mmCIF file with all atom_site columns, C-alpha atoms and ligand atoms in Angstrom:
data_model
loop_
_atom_site.group_PDB
_atom_site.id
_atom_site.type_symbol
_atom_site.label_atom_id
_atom_site.label_alt_id
_atom_site.label_comp_id
_atom_site.label_asym_id
_atom_site.label_entity_id
_atom_site.label_seq_id
_atom_site.pdbx_PDB_ins_code
_atom_site.Cartn_x
_atom_site.Cartn_y
_atom_site.Cartn_z
_atom_site.occupancy
_atom_site.B_iso_or_equiv
_atom_site.pdbx_formal_charge
_atom_site.auth_seq_id
_atom_site.auth_comp_id
_atom_site.auth_asym_id
_atom_site.auth_atom_id
_atom_site.pdbx_PDB_model_num
ATOM   1   C CA  . MET A 1 1   ? 56.747 32.362 -7.899  1.00 0.00 ? 3   MET A CA  1
ATOM   2   C CA  . ASN A 1 2   ? 56.442 28.741 -6.789  1.00 0.00 ? 4   ASN A CA  1
ATOM   3   C CA  . LYS A 1 3   ? 53.961 28.989 -3.933  1.00 0.00 ? 5   LYS A CA  1
ATOM   4   C CA  . LYS A 1 4   ? 50.433 28.261 -5.002  1.00 0.00 ? 6   LYS A CA  1
ATOM   5   C CA  . LEU A 1 5   ? 48.171 28.714 -2.023  1.00 0.00 ? 7   LEU A CA  1
ATOM   6   C CA  . TYR A 1 6   ? 47.557 32.094 -0.437  1.00 0.00 ? 8   TYR A CA  1
ATOM   7   C CA  . VAL A 1 7   ? 45.322 32.770 2.532   1.00 0.00 ? 9   VAL A CA  1
ATOM   8   C CA  . ILE A 1 8   ? 43.974 36.262 3.130   1.00 0.00 ? 10  ILE A CA  1
ATOM   9   C CA  . SER A 1 9   ? 42.378 37.155 6.454   1.00 0.00 ? 11  SER A CA  1
ATOM   10  C CA  . GLY A 1 10  ? 41.431 40.406 8.091   1.00 0.00 ? 12  GLY A CA  1
ATOM   11  C CA  . SER A 1 11  ? 39.002 41.738 10.609  1.00 0.00 ? 13  SER A CA  1
ATOM   12  C CA  . SER A 1 12  ? 35.713 42.838 9.111   1.00 0.00 ? 14  SER A CA  1
ATOM   13  C CA  . GLY A 1 13  ? 35.495 46.563 8.583   1.00 0.00 ? 15  GLY A CA  1
ATOM   14  C CA  . VAL A 1 14  ? 39.085 46.933 7.369   1.00 0.00 ? 16  VAL A CA  1
ATOM   15  C CA  . GLY A 1 15  ? 38.244 46.803 3.674   1.00 0.00 ? 17  GLY A CA  1
ATOM   16  C CA  . LYS A 1 16  ? 39.740 43.344 3.135   1.00 0.00 ? 18  LYS A CA  1
ATOM   17  C CA  . GLY A 1 17  ? 37.181 42.556 0.437   1.00 0.00 ? 19  GLY A CA  1
ATOM   18  C CA  . THR A 1 18  ? 37.974 45.757 -1.478  1.00 0.00 ? 20  THR A CA  1
ATOM   19  C CA  . VAL A 1 19  ? 41.720 45.093 -1.395  1.00 0.00 ? 21  VAL A CA  1
ATOM   20  C CA  . LEU A 1 20  ? 41.163 41.538 -2.586  1.00 0.00 ? 22  LEU A CA  1
ATOM   21  C CA  . LYS A 1 21  ? 38.804 42.640 -5.355  1.00 0.00 ? 23  LYS A CA  1
ATOM   22  C CA  . GLY A 1 22  ? 41.413 45.142 -6.564  1.00 0.00 ? 24  GLY A CA  1
ATOM   23  C CA  . PHE A 1 23  ? 43.965 42.342 -6.669  1.00 0.00 ? 25  PHE A CA  1
ATOM   24  C CA  . MET A 1 24  ? 41.656 39.909 -8.499  1.00 0.00 ? 26  MET A CA  1
ATOM   25  C CA  . ASP A 1 25  ? 40.678 42.526 -11.109 1.00 0.00 ? 27  ASP A CA  1
ATOM   26  C CA  . ARG A 1 26  ? 44.343 42.924 -11.997 1.00 0.00 ? 28  ARG A CA  1
ATOM   27  C CA  . ASN A 1 27  ? 45.267 39.240 -11.692 1.00 0.00 ? 29  ASN A CA  1
ATOM   28  C CA  . PRO A 1 28  ? 42.392 37.286 -13.223 1.00 0.00 ? 30  PRO A CA  1
ATOM   29  C CA  . SER A 1 29  ? 44.406 34.076 -13.510 1.00 0.00 ? 31  SER A CA  1
ATOM   30  C CA  . PHE A 1 30  ? 44.148 33.583 -9.739  1.00 0.00 ? 32  PHE A CA  1
ATOM   31  C CA  . MET A 1 31  ? 41.331 31.400 -8.465  1.00 0.00 ? 33  MET A CA  1
ATOM   32  C CA  . LEU A 1 32  ? 39.324 32.607 -5.501  1.00 0.00 ? 34  LEU A CA  1
ATOM   33  C CA  . SER A 1 33  ? 38.306 29.569 -3.496  1.00 0.00 ? 35  SER A CA  1
ATOM   34  C CA  . ILE A 1 34  ? 34.580 29.033 -2.974  1.00 0.00 ? 36  ILE A CA  1
ATOM   35  C CA  . SER A 1 35  ? 33.835 28.055 0.624   1.00 0.00 ? 37  SER A CA  1
ATOM   36  C CA  . CYS A 1 36  ? 30.956 26.116 2.112   1.00 0.00 ? 38  CYS A CA  1
ATOM   37  C CA  . THR A 1 37  ? 28.755 27.838 4.661   1.00 0.00 ? 39  THR A CA  1
ATOM   38  C CA  . THR A 1 38  ? 25.648 27.225 6.726   1.00 0.00 ? 40  THR A CA  1
ATOM   39  C CA  . ARG A 1 39  ? 24.607 30.870 6.598   1.00 0.00 ? 41  ARG A CA  1
ATOM   40  C CA  . ALA A 1 40  ? 21.718 31.887 4.375   1.00 0.00 ? 42  ALA A CA  1
ATOM   41  C CA  . PRO A 1 41  ? 22.516 33.514 1.026   1.00 0.00 ? 43  PRO A CA  1
ATOM   42  C CA  . ARG A 1 42  ? 22.343 37.312 1.027   1.00 0.00 ? 44  ARG A CA  1
ATOM   43  C CA  . PRO A 1 43  ? 20.431 39.044 -1.764  1.00 0.00 ? 45  PRO A CA  1
ATOM   44  C CA  . GLY A 1 44  ? 22.382 38.654 -4.996  1.00 0.00 ? 46  GLY A CA  1
ATOM   45  C CA  . GLU A 1 45  ? 24.443 35.694 -3.778  1.00 0.00 ? 47  GLU A CA  1
ATOM   46  C CA  . ALA A 1 46  ? 24.252 32.436 -5.711  1.00 0.00 ? 48  ALA A CA  1
ATOM   47  C CA  . ASP A 1 47  ? 25.076 28.854 -4.777  1.00 0.00 ? 49  ASP A CA  1
ATOM   48  C CA  . GLY A 1 48  ? 28.375 27.750 -6.280  1.00 0.00 ? 50  GLY A CA  1
ATOM   49  C CA  . VAL A 1 49  ? 29.367 31.360 -7.025  1.00 0.00 ? 51  VAL A CA  1
ATOM   50  C CA  . ASN A 1 50  ? 29.772 33.132 -3.683  1.00 0.00 ? 52  ASN A CA  1
ATOM   51  C CA  . TYR A 1 51  ? 29.555 30.031 -1.513  1.00 0.00 ? 53  TYR A CA  1
ATOM   52  C CA  . PHE A 1 52  ? 28.296 26.502 -1.551  1.00 0.00 ? 54  PHE A CA  1
ATOM   53  C CA  . PHE A 1 53  ? 25.320 26.941 0.765   1.00 0.00 ? 55  PHE A CA  1
ATOM   54  C CA  . LEU A 1 54  ? 24.865 23.820 2.918   1.00 0.00 ? 56  LEU A CA  1
ATOM   55  C CA  . SER A 1 55  ? 22.329 22.826 5.541   1.00 0.00 ? 57  SER A CA  1
ATOM   56  C CA  . LYS A 1 56  ? 23.653 22.278 9.083   1.00 0.00 ? 58  LYS A CA  1
ATOM   57  C CA  . GLU A 1 57  ? 23.276 18.535 8.529   1.00 0.00 ? 59  GLU A CA  1
ATOM   58  C CA  . GLU A 1 58  ? 25.174 18.584 5.243   1.00 0.00 ? 60  GLU A CA  1
ATOM   59  C CA  . PHE A 1 59  ? 27.961 20.611 6.850   1.00 0.00 ? 61  PHE A CA  1
ATOM   60  C CA  . GLN A 1 60  ? 28.176 18.241 9.836   1.00 0.00 ? 62  GLN A CA  1
ATOM   61  C CA  . ASN A 1 61  ? 28.318 15.340 7.430   1.00 0.00 ? 63  ASN A CA  1
ATOM   62  C CA  . CYS A 1 62  ? 31.346 16.896 5.699   1.00 0.00 ? 64  CYS A CA  1
ATOM   63  C CA  . ILE A 1 63  ? 33.060 17.336 9.092   1.00 0.00 ? 65  ILE A CA  1
ATOM   64  C CA  . ASP A 1 64  ? 32.335 13.729 10.055  1.00 0.00 ? 66  ASP A CA  1
ATOM   65  C CA  . ASN A 1 65  ? 33.726 12.480 6.749   1.00 0.00 ? 67  ASN A CA  1
ATOM   66  C CA  . ASP A 1 66  ? 36.890 14.619 6.997   1.00 0.00 ? 68  ASP A CA  1
ATOM   67  C CA  . LYS A 1 67  ? 36.055 16.571 3.850   1.00 0.00 ? 69  LYS A CA  1
ATOM   68  C CA  . PHE A 1 68  ? 37.353 19.932 5.083   1.00 0.00 ? 70  PHE A CA  1
ATOM   69  C CA  . LEU A 1 69  ? 40.887 21.276 4.905   1.00 0.00 ? 71  LEU A CA  1
ATOM   70  C CA  . GLU A 1 70  ? 39.725 23.679 7.622   1.00 0.00 ? 72  GLU A CA  1
ATOM   71  C CA  . TRP A 1 71  ? 36.486 24.920 9.057   1.00 0.00 ? 73  TRP A CA  1
ATOM   72  C CA  . ALA A 1 72  ? 35.479 27.459 11.702  1.00 0.00 ? 74  ALA A CA  1
ATOM   73  C CA  . GLU A 1 73  ? 32.465 28.960 13.369  1.00 0.00 ? 75  GLU A CA  1
ATOM   74  C CA  . PHE A 1 74  ? 32.016 32.662 12.761  1.00 0.00 ? 76  PHE A CA  1
ATOM   75  C CA  . ALA A 1 75  ? 29.155 34.808 14.068  1.00 0.00 ? 77  ALA A CA  1
ATOM   76  C CA  . GLY A 1 76  ? 26.953 31.774 14.684  1.00 0.00 ? 78  GLY A CA  1
ATOM   77  C CA  . ASN A 1 77  ? 27.489 30.109 11.300  1.00 0.00 ? 79  ASN A CA  1
ATOM   78  C CA  . ARG A 1 78  ? 29.956 27.547 10.059  1.00 0.00 ? 80  ARG A CA  1
ATOM   79  C CA  . TYR A 1 79  ? 32.361 28.092 7.176   1.00 0.00 ? 81  TYR A CA  1
ATOM   80  C CA  . GLY A 1 80  ? 34.716 25.564 5.629   1.00 0.00 ? 82  GLY A CA  1
ATOM   81  C CA  . THR A 1 81  ? 37.066 24.884 2.731   1.00 0.00 ? 83  THR A CA  1
ATOM   82  C CA  . LYS A 1 82  ? 36.739 21.536 0.971   1.00 0.00 ? 84  LYS A CA  1
ATOM   83  C CA  . LYS A 1 83  ? 39.995 19.583 0.575   1.00 0.00 ? 85  LYS A CA  1
ATOM   84  C CA  . LYS A 1 84  ? 38.850 18.209 -2.769  1.00 0.00 ? 86  LYS A CA  1
ATOM   85  C CA  . TYR A 1 85  ? 38.228 21.673 -4.217  1.00 0.00 ? 87  TYR A CA  1
ATOM   86  C CA  . ILE A 1 86  ? 41.678 22.964 -3.210  1.00 0.00 ? 88  ILE A CA  1
ATOM   87  C CA  . ASN A 1 87  ? 43.501 19.836 -4.333  1.00 0.00 ? 89  ASN A CA  1
ATOM   88  C CA  . GLN A 1 88  ? 41.762 19.953 -7.717  1.00 0.00 ? 90  GLN A CA  1
ATOM   89  C CA  . CYS A 1 89  ? 42.765 23.599 -8.265  1.00 0.00 ? 91  CYS A CA  1
ATOM   90  C CA  . LEU A 1 90  ? 46.365 22.863 -7.255  1.00 0.00 ? 92  LEU A CA  1
ATOM   91  C CA  . ALA A 1 91  ? 46.465 19.772 -9.491  1.00 0.00 ? 93  ALA A CA  1
ATOM   92  C CA  . ASP A 1 92  ? 45.272 21.974 -12.378 1.00 0.00 ? 94  ASP A CA  1
ATOM   93  C CA  . GLY A 1 93  ? 48.265 24.230 -11.678 1.00 0.00 ? 95  GLY A CA  1
ATOM   94  C CA  . LYS A 1 94  ? 46.149 27.175 -10.548 1.00 0.00 ? 96  LYS A CA  1
ATOM   95  C CA  . ASP A 1 95  ? 47.211 29.750 -7.990  1.00 0.00 ? 97  ASP A CA  1
ATOM   96  C CA  . ILE A 1 96  ? 44.503 29.831 -5.410  1.00 0.00 ? 98  ILE A CA  1
ATOM   97  C CA  . ILE A 1 97  ? 43.449 32.390 -2.832  1.00 0.00 ? 99  ILE A CA  1
ATOM   98  C CA  . LEU A 1 98  ? 41.409 31.553 0.255   1.00 0.00 ? 100 LEU A CA  1
ATOM   99  C CA  . GLU A 1 99  ? 39.595 34.429 1.930   1.00 0.00 ? 101 GLU A CA  1
ATOM   100 C CA  . ILE A 1 100 ? 38.886 32.949 5.344   1.00 0.00 ? 102 ILE A CA  1
ATOM   101 C CA  . ASP A 1 101 ? 38.983 33.897 9.013   1.00 0.00 ? 103 ASP A CA  1
ATOM   102 C CA  . THR A 1 102 ? 42.171 33.802 11.111  1.00 0.00 ? 104 THR A CA  1
ATOM   103 C CA  . LYS A 1 103 ? 41.273 30.560 12.935  1.00 0.00 ? 105 LYS A CA  1
ATOM   104 C CA  . GLY A 1 104 ? 40.818 28.772 9.620   1.00 0.00 ? 106 GLY A CA  1
ATOM   105 C CA  . ALA A 1 105 ? 44.002 30.324 8.222   1.00 0.00 ? 107 ALA A CA  1
ATOM   106 C CA  . LEU A 1 106 ? 46.099 28.882 11.052  1.00 0.00 ? 108 LEU A CA  1
ATOM   107 C CA  . GLN A 1 107 ? 44.545 25.443 10.477  1.00 0.00 ? 109 GLN A CA  1
ATOM   108 C CA  . VAL A 1 108 ? 45.533 25.632 6.794   1.00 0.00 ? 110 VAL A CA  1
ATOM   109 C CA  . LYS A 1 109 ? 49.112 26.535 7.728   1.00 0.00 ? 111 LYS A CA  1
ATOM   110 C CA  . LYS A 1 110 ? 49.351 23.509 10.005  1.00 0.00 ? 112 LYS A CA  1
ATOM   111 C CA  . GLN A 1 111 ? 48.332 21.173 7.230   1.00 0.00 ? 113 GLN A CA  1
ATOM   112 C CA  . MET A 1 112 ? 50.025 22.980 4.352   1.00 0.00 ? 114 MET A CA  1
ATOM   113 C CA  . PRO A 1 113 ? 53.088 24.792 5.717   1.00 0.00 ? 115 PRO A CA  1
ATOM   114 C CA  . GLU A 1 114 ? 53.879 26.102 2.225   1.00 0.00 ? 116 GLU A CA  1
ATOM   115 C CA  . ALA A 1 115 ? 50.677 28.217 2.273   1.00 0.00 ? 117 ALA A CA  1
ATOM   116 C CA  . VAL A 1 116 ? 51.352 31.951 2.507   1.00 0.00 ? 118 VAL A CA  1
ATOM   117 C CA  . LEU A 1 117 ? 49.226 33.704 5.143   1.00 0.00 ? 119 LEU A CA  1
ATOM   118 C CA  . ILE A 1 118 ? 48.537 37.405 4.665   1.00 0.00 ? 120 ILE A CA  1
ATOM   119 C CA  . PHE A 1 119 ? 46.621 39.538 7.157   1.00 0.00 ? 121 PHE A CA  1
ATOM   120 C CA  . ILE A 1 120 ? 44.933 42.807 6.182   1.00 0.00 ? 122 ILE A CA  1
ATOM   121 C CA  . ALA A 1 121 ? 44.979 45.085 9.217   1.00 0.00 ? 123 ALA A CA  1
ATOM   122 C CA  . PRO A 1 122 ? 43.349 48.406 10.069  1.00 0.00 ? 124 PRO A CA  1
ATOM   123 C CA  . PRO A 1 123 ? 45.770 51.385 10.268  1.00 0.00 ? 125 PRO A CA  1
ATOM   124 C CA  . SER A 1 124 ? 45.259 51.380 14.044  1.00 0.00 ? 126 SER A CA  1
ATOM   125 C CA  . LEU A 1 125 ? 42.759 50.256 16.635  1.00 0.00 ? 127 LEU A CA  1
ATOM   126 C CA  . GLU A 1 126 ? 41.998 53.926 17.283  1.00 0.00 ? 128 GLU A CA  1
ATOM   127 C CA  . ALA A 1 127 ? 41.186 54.491 13.600  1.00 0.00 ? 129 ALA A CA  1
ATOM   128 C CA  . LEU A 1 128 ? 38.917 51.457 13.549  1.00 0.00 ? 130 LEU A CA  1
ATOM   129 C CA  . GLU A 1 129 ? 37.168 52.573 16.732  1.00 0.00 ? 131 GLU A CA  1
ATOM   130 C CA  . ALA A 1 130 ? 36.641 56.042 15.261  1.00 0.00 ? 132 ALA A CA  1
ATOM   131 C CA  . ARG A 1 131 ? 35.208 54.480 12.092  1.00 0.00 ? 133 ARG A CA  1
ATOM   132 C CA  . LEU A 1 132 ? 32.845 52.211 14.045  1.00 0.00 ? 134 LEU A CA  1
ATOM   133 C CA  . ARG A 1 133 ? 31.651 55.113 16.190  1.00 0.00 ? 135 ARG A CA  1
ATOM   134 C CA  . GLY A 1 134 ? 31.354 57.388 13.163  1.00 0.00 ? 136 GLY A CA  1
ATOM   135 C CA  . ARG A 1 135 ? 28.871 55.038 11.518  1.00 0.00 ? 137 ARG A CA  1
ATOM   136 C CA  . HIS A 1 136 ? 26.451 55.455 14.437  1.00 0.00 ? 138 HIS A CA  1
ATOM   137 C CA  . THR A 1 137 ? 24.996 52.077 13.561  1.00 0.00 ? 139 THR A CA  1
ATOM   138 C CA  . GLU A 1 138 ? 26.263 50.019 16.499  1.00 0.00 ? 140 GLU A CA  1
ATOM   139 C CA  . ASP A 1 139 ? 25.655 50.434 20.191  1.00 0.00 ? 141 ASP A CA  1
ATOM   140 C CA  . GLU A 1 140 ? 28.479 50.651 22.744  1.00 0.00 ? 142 GLU A CA  1
ATOM   141 C CA  . ALA A 1 141 ? 28.361 46.938 23.665  1.00 0.00 ? 143 ALA A CA  1
ATOM   142 C CA  . THR A 1 142 ? 28.599 45.939 20.000  1.00 0.00 ? 144 THR A CA  1
ATOM   143 C CA  . ILE A 1 143 ? 31.481 48.344 19.409  1.00 0.00 ? 145 ILE A CA  1
ATOM   144 C CA  . GLN A 1 144 ? 33.379 46.881 22.378  1.00 0.00 ? 146 GLN A CA  1
ATOM   145 C CA  . LYS A 1 145 ? 32.690 43.338 21.157  1.00 0.00 ? 147 LYS A CA  1
ATOM   146 C CA  . ARG A 1 146 ? 33.956 44.185 17.674  1.00 0.00 ? 148 ARG A CA  1
ATOM   147 C CA  . LEU A 1 147 ? 37.099 45.830 19.076  1.00 0.00 ? 149 LEU A CA  1
ATOM   148 C CA  . ASN A 1 148 ? 37.820 42.802 21.270  1.00 0.00 ? 150 ASN A CA  1
ATOM   149 C CA  . GLU A 1 149 ? 37.414 40.512 18.270  1.00 0.00 ? 151 GLU A CA  1
ATOM   150 C CA  . VAL A 1 150 ? 39.875 42.671 16.330  1.00 0.00 ? 152 VAL A CA  1
ATOM   151 C CA  . LYS A 1 151 ? 42.388 42.431 19.192  1.00 0.00 ? 153 LYS A CA  1
ATOM   152 C CA  . VAL A 1 152 ? 42.138 38.622 19.157  1.00 0.00 ? 154 VAL A CA  1
ATOM   153 C CA  . GLU A 1 153 ? 42.646 38.624 15.378  1.00 0.00 ? 155 GLU A CA  1
ATOM   154 C CA  . LEU A 1 154 ? 45.672 40.943 15.613  1.00 0.00 ? 156 LEU A CA  1
ATOM   155 C CA  . GLU A 1 155 ? 47.145 38.517 18.128  1.00 0.00 ? 157 GLU A CA  1
ATOM   156 C CA  . ARG A 1 156 ? 46.621 35.571 15.759  1.00 0.00 ? 158 ARG A CA  1
ATOM   157 C CA  . ALA A 1 157 ? 48.044 37.642 12.888  1.00 0.00 ? 159 ALA A CA  1
ATOM   158 C CA  . LYS A 1 158 ? 51.437 37.525 14.619  1.00 0.00 ? 160 LYS A CA  1
ATOM   159 C CA  . SER A 1 159 ? 51.769 33.972 13.275  1.00 0.00 ? 161 SER A CA  1
ATOM   160 C CA  . PHE A 1 160 ? 50.997 35.098 9.701   1.00 0.00 ? 162 PHE A CA  1
ATOM   161 C CA  . ASP A 1 161 ? 53.713 35.490 7.066   1.00 0.00 ? 163 ASP A CA  1
ATOM   162 C CA  . LYS A 1 162 ? 52.807 39.092 6.352   1.00 0.00 ? 164 LYS A CA  1
ATOM   163 C CA  . THR A 1 163 ? 50.556 41.886 7.604   1.00 0.00 ? 165 THR A CA  1
ATOM   164 C CA  . ILE A 1 164 ? 49.417 44.577 5.179   1.00 0.00 ? 166 ILE A CA  1
ATOM   165 C CA  . ILE A 1 165 ? 48.080 47.773 6.670   1.00 0.00 ? 167 ILE A CA  1
ATOM   166 C CA  . ASN A 1 166 ? 45.113 49.100 4.759   1.00 0.00 ? 168 ASN A CA  1
ATOM   167 C CA  . ASP A 1 167 ? 45.706 52.816 5.245   1.00 0.00 ? 169 ASP A CA  1
ATOM   168 C CA  . ASP A 1 168 ? 45.514 53.567 1.523   1.00 0.00 ? 170 ASP A CA  1
ATOM   169 C CA  . LEU A 1 169 ? 43.650 51.276 -0.875  1.00 0.00 ? 171 LEU A CA  1
ATOM   170 C CA  . GLU A 1 170 ? 45.983 51.580 -3.881  1.00 0.00 ? 172 GLU A CA  1
ATOM   171 C CA  . ARG A 1 171 ? 49.055 51.091 -1.739  1.00 0.00 ? 173 ARG A CA  1
ATOM   172 C CA  . ALA A 1 172 ? 47.523 48.073 0.013   1.00 0.00 ? 174 ALA A CA  1
ATOM   173 C CA  . ILE A 1 173 ? 46.626 46.428 -3.336  1.00 0.00 ? 175 ILE A CA  1
ATOM   174 C CA  . ALA A 1 174 ? 50.165 47.076 -4.659  1.00 0.00 ? 176 ALA A CA  1
ATOM   175 C CA  . GLU A 1 175 ? 51.651 45.589 -1.503  1.00 0.00 ? 177 GLU A CA  1
ATOM   176 C CA  . LEU A 1 176 ? 49.453 42.503 -1.785  1.00 0.00 ? 178 LEU A CA  1
ATOM   177 C CA  . GLU A 1 177 ? 50.507 42.073 -5.428  1.00 0.00 ? 179 GLU A CA  1
ATOM   178 C CA  . ALA A 1 178 ? 54.170 42.430 -4.550  1.00 0.00 ? 180 ALA A CA  1
ATOM   179 C CA  . GLU A 1 179 ? 53.850 40.024 -1.655  1.00 0.00 ? 181 GLU A CA  1
ATOM   180 C CA  . ILE A 1 180 ? 52.137 37.341 -3.739  1.00 0.00 ? 182 ILE A CA  1
ATOM   181 C CA  . LYS A 1 181 ? 54.475 37.734 -6.710  1.00 0.00 ? 183 LYS A CA  1
ATOM   182 C CA  . ASN A 1 182 ? 57.566 37.544 -4.522  1.00 0.00 ? 184 ASN A CA  1
ATOM   183 C CA  . ALA A 1 183 ? 56.366 34.637 -2.397  1.00 0.00 ? 185 ALA A CA  1
HETATM 184 P P1  . 5GP B 2 .   ? 30.549 36.423 5.374   1.00 0.00 ? 228 5GP B P1  1
HETATM 185 O O1  . 5GP B 2 .   ? 29.432 35.721 6.064   1.00 0.00 ? 228 5GP B O1  1
HETATM 186 O O2  . 5GP B 2 .   ? 30.536 37.898 5.639   1.00 0.00 ? 228 5GP B O2  1
HETATM 187 O O3  . 5GP B 2 .   ? 30.596 36.087 3.895   1.00 0.00 ? 228 5GP B O3  1
HETATM 188 O O4  . 5GP B 2 .   ? 31.912 35.876 5.977   1.00 0.00 ? 228 5GP B O4  1
HETATM 189 C C1  . 5GP B 2 .   ? 32.171 35.950 7.341   1.00 0.00 ? 228 5GP B C1  1
HETATM 190 C C2  . 5GP B 2 .   ? 33.567 35.492 7.655   1.00 0.00 ? 228 5GP B C2  1
HETATM 191 O O5  . 5GP B 2 .   ? 33.768 34.128 7.307   1.00 0.00 ? 228 5GP B O5  1
HETATM 192 C C3  . 5GP B 2 .   ? 34.679 36.271 6.922   1.00 0.00 ? 228 5GP B C3  1
HETATM 193 O O6  . 5GP B 2 .   ? 35.659 36.642 7.881   1.00 0.00 ? 228 5GP B O6  1
HETATM 194 C C4  . 5GP B 2 .   ? 35.247 35.265 5.966   1.00 0.00 ? 228 5GP B C4  1
HETATM 195 O O7  . 5GP B 2 .   ? 36.625 35.502 5.735   1.00 0.00 ? 228 5GP B O7  1
HETATM 196 C C5  . 5GP B 2 .   ? 35.027 33.970 6.719   1.00 0.00 ? 228 5GP B C5  1
HETATM 197 N N1  . 5GP B 2 .   ? 35.028 32.798 5.845   1.00 0.00 ? 228 5GP B N1  1
HETATM 198 C C6  . 5GP B 2 .   ? 34.493 32.676 4.607   1.00 0.00 ? 228 5GP B C6  1
HETATM 199 N N2  . 5GP B 2 .   ? 34.714 31.440 4.131   1.00 0.00 ? 228 5GP B N2  1
HETATM 200 C C7  . 5GP B 2 .   ? 35.412 30.766 5.061   1.00 0.00 ? 228 5GP B C7  1
HETATM 201 C C8  . 5GP B 2 .   ? 35.953 29.438 5.135   1.00 0.00 ? 228 5GP B C8  1
HETATM 202 O O8  . 5GP B 2 .   ? 35.858 28.616 4.233   1.00 0.00 ? 228 5GP B O8  1
HETATM 203 N N3  . 5GP B 2 .   ? 36.599 29.109 6.291   1.00 0.00 ? 228 5GP B N3  1
HETATM 204 C C9  . 5GP B 2 .   ? 36.761 29.979 7.322   1.00 0.00 ? 228 5GP B C9  1
HETATM 205 N N4  . 5GP B 2 .   ? 37.451 29.559 8.383   1.00 0.00 ? 228 5GP B N4  1
HETATM 206 N N5  . 5GP B 2 .   ? 36.272 31.226 7.291   1.00 0.00 ? 228 5GP B N5  1
HETATM 207 C C10 . 5GP B 2 .   ? 35.611 31.628 6.169   1.00 0.00 ? 228 5GP B C10 1
#
C-alpha cells in the first residue's frame, strides 16, 4: 500500500457517511481530513473537529492567498481543503481520507494524480427515487432537483478510480477496505 491520499465522494442520501464511519472504526490509523466551510455548525458540531468554520471573508481570503488544494460551492455554502493540512499529514506519513464532493475530488486528482478517487453510489436511480419518495419529506420539485444532482454526480464518477455500490452496508465497507488496502 503506497498510495496515501484517498478521496471519497457520493451523492447525499446514499449512506456515504455510514460506509466511511464503518471503515474508520476498523482502521483508526487513517486520518479523516478536516475541511473548512462557511456553513454554520449544526448542533453537536465543534470547530476543529467536524470542520474549521470560517466566515465568508476568511474563506475568500484563503482563496485569494491560494491556501486551498481544492474548494467548491455546495448548496449555497463553500467548502475547501487546506493544502497545508494535507501536506502536513502526508509529511507525517499518515494515510489520509478526504470526504468531499465530486467537483472537489476532480480538482484534487488534477493536482495530485496519485490520489485514489472512490465514489459511493446508490444501488440504482430507481432505488434512490423510491427512498426519497418514501420519506415523504420532500416535494416533487425537490425530489427532481435531487435526482438531477445525482445524475450529474454519476457522470462525474466516471472519471473516478472506483465506484462502490452501497446496496449492502457490510459489503460496501468490505469493498472500501479492500480497495484502499490494494491501492
Ligand atoms: P455537509 O454540509 O452536509 O457537512 O456537507 C455537504 C457536502 O460538502 C458533502 O457532499 C461533503 O462531501 C462536501 N464537502 C465537505 N467538505 C468538503 C471540502 O473540503 N471540499 C469539497 N469540495 N466538498 C466538501
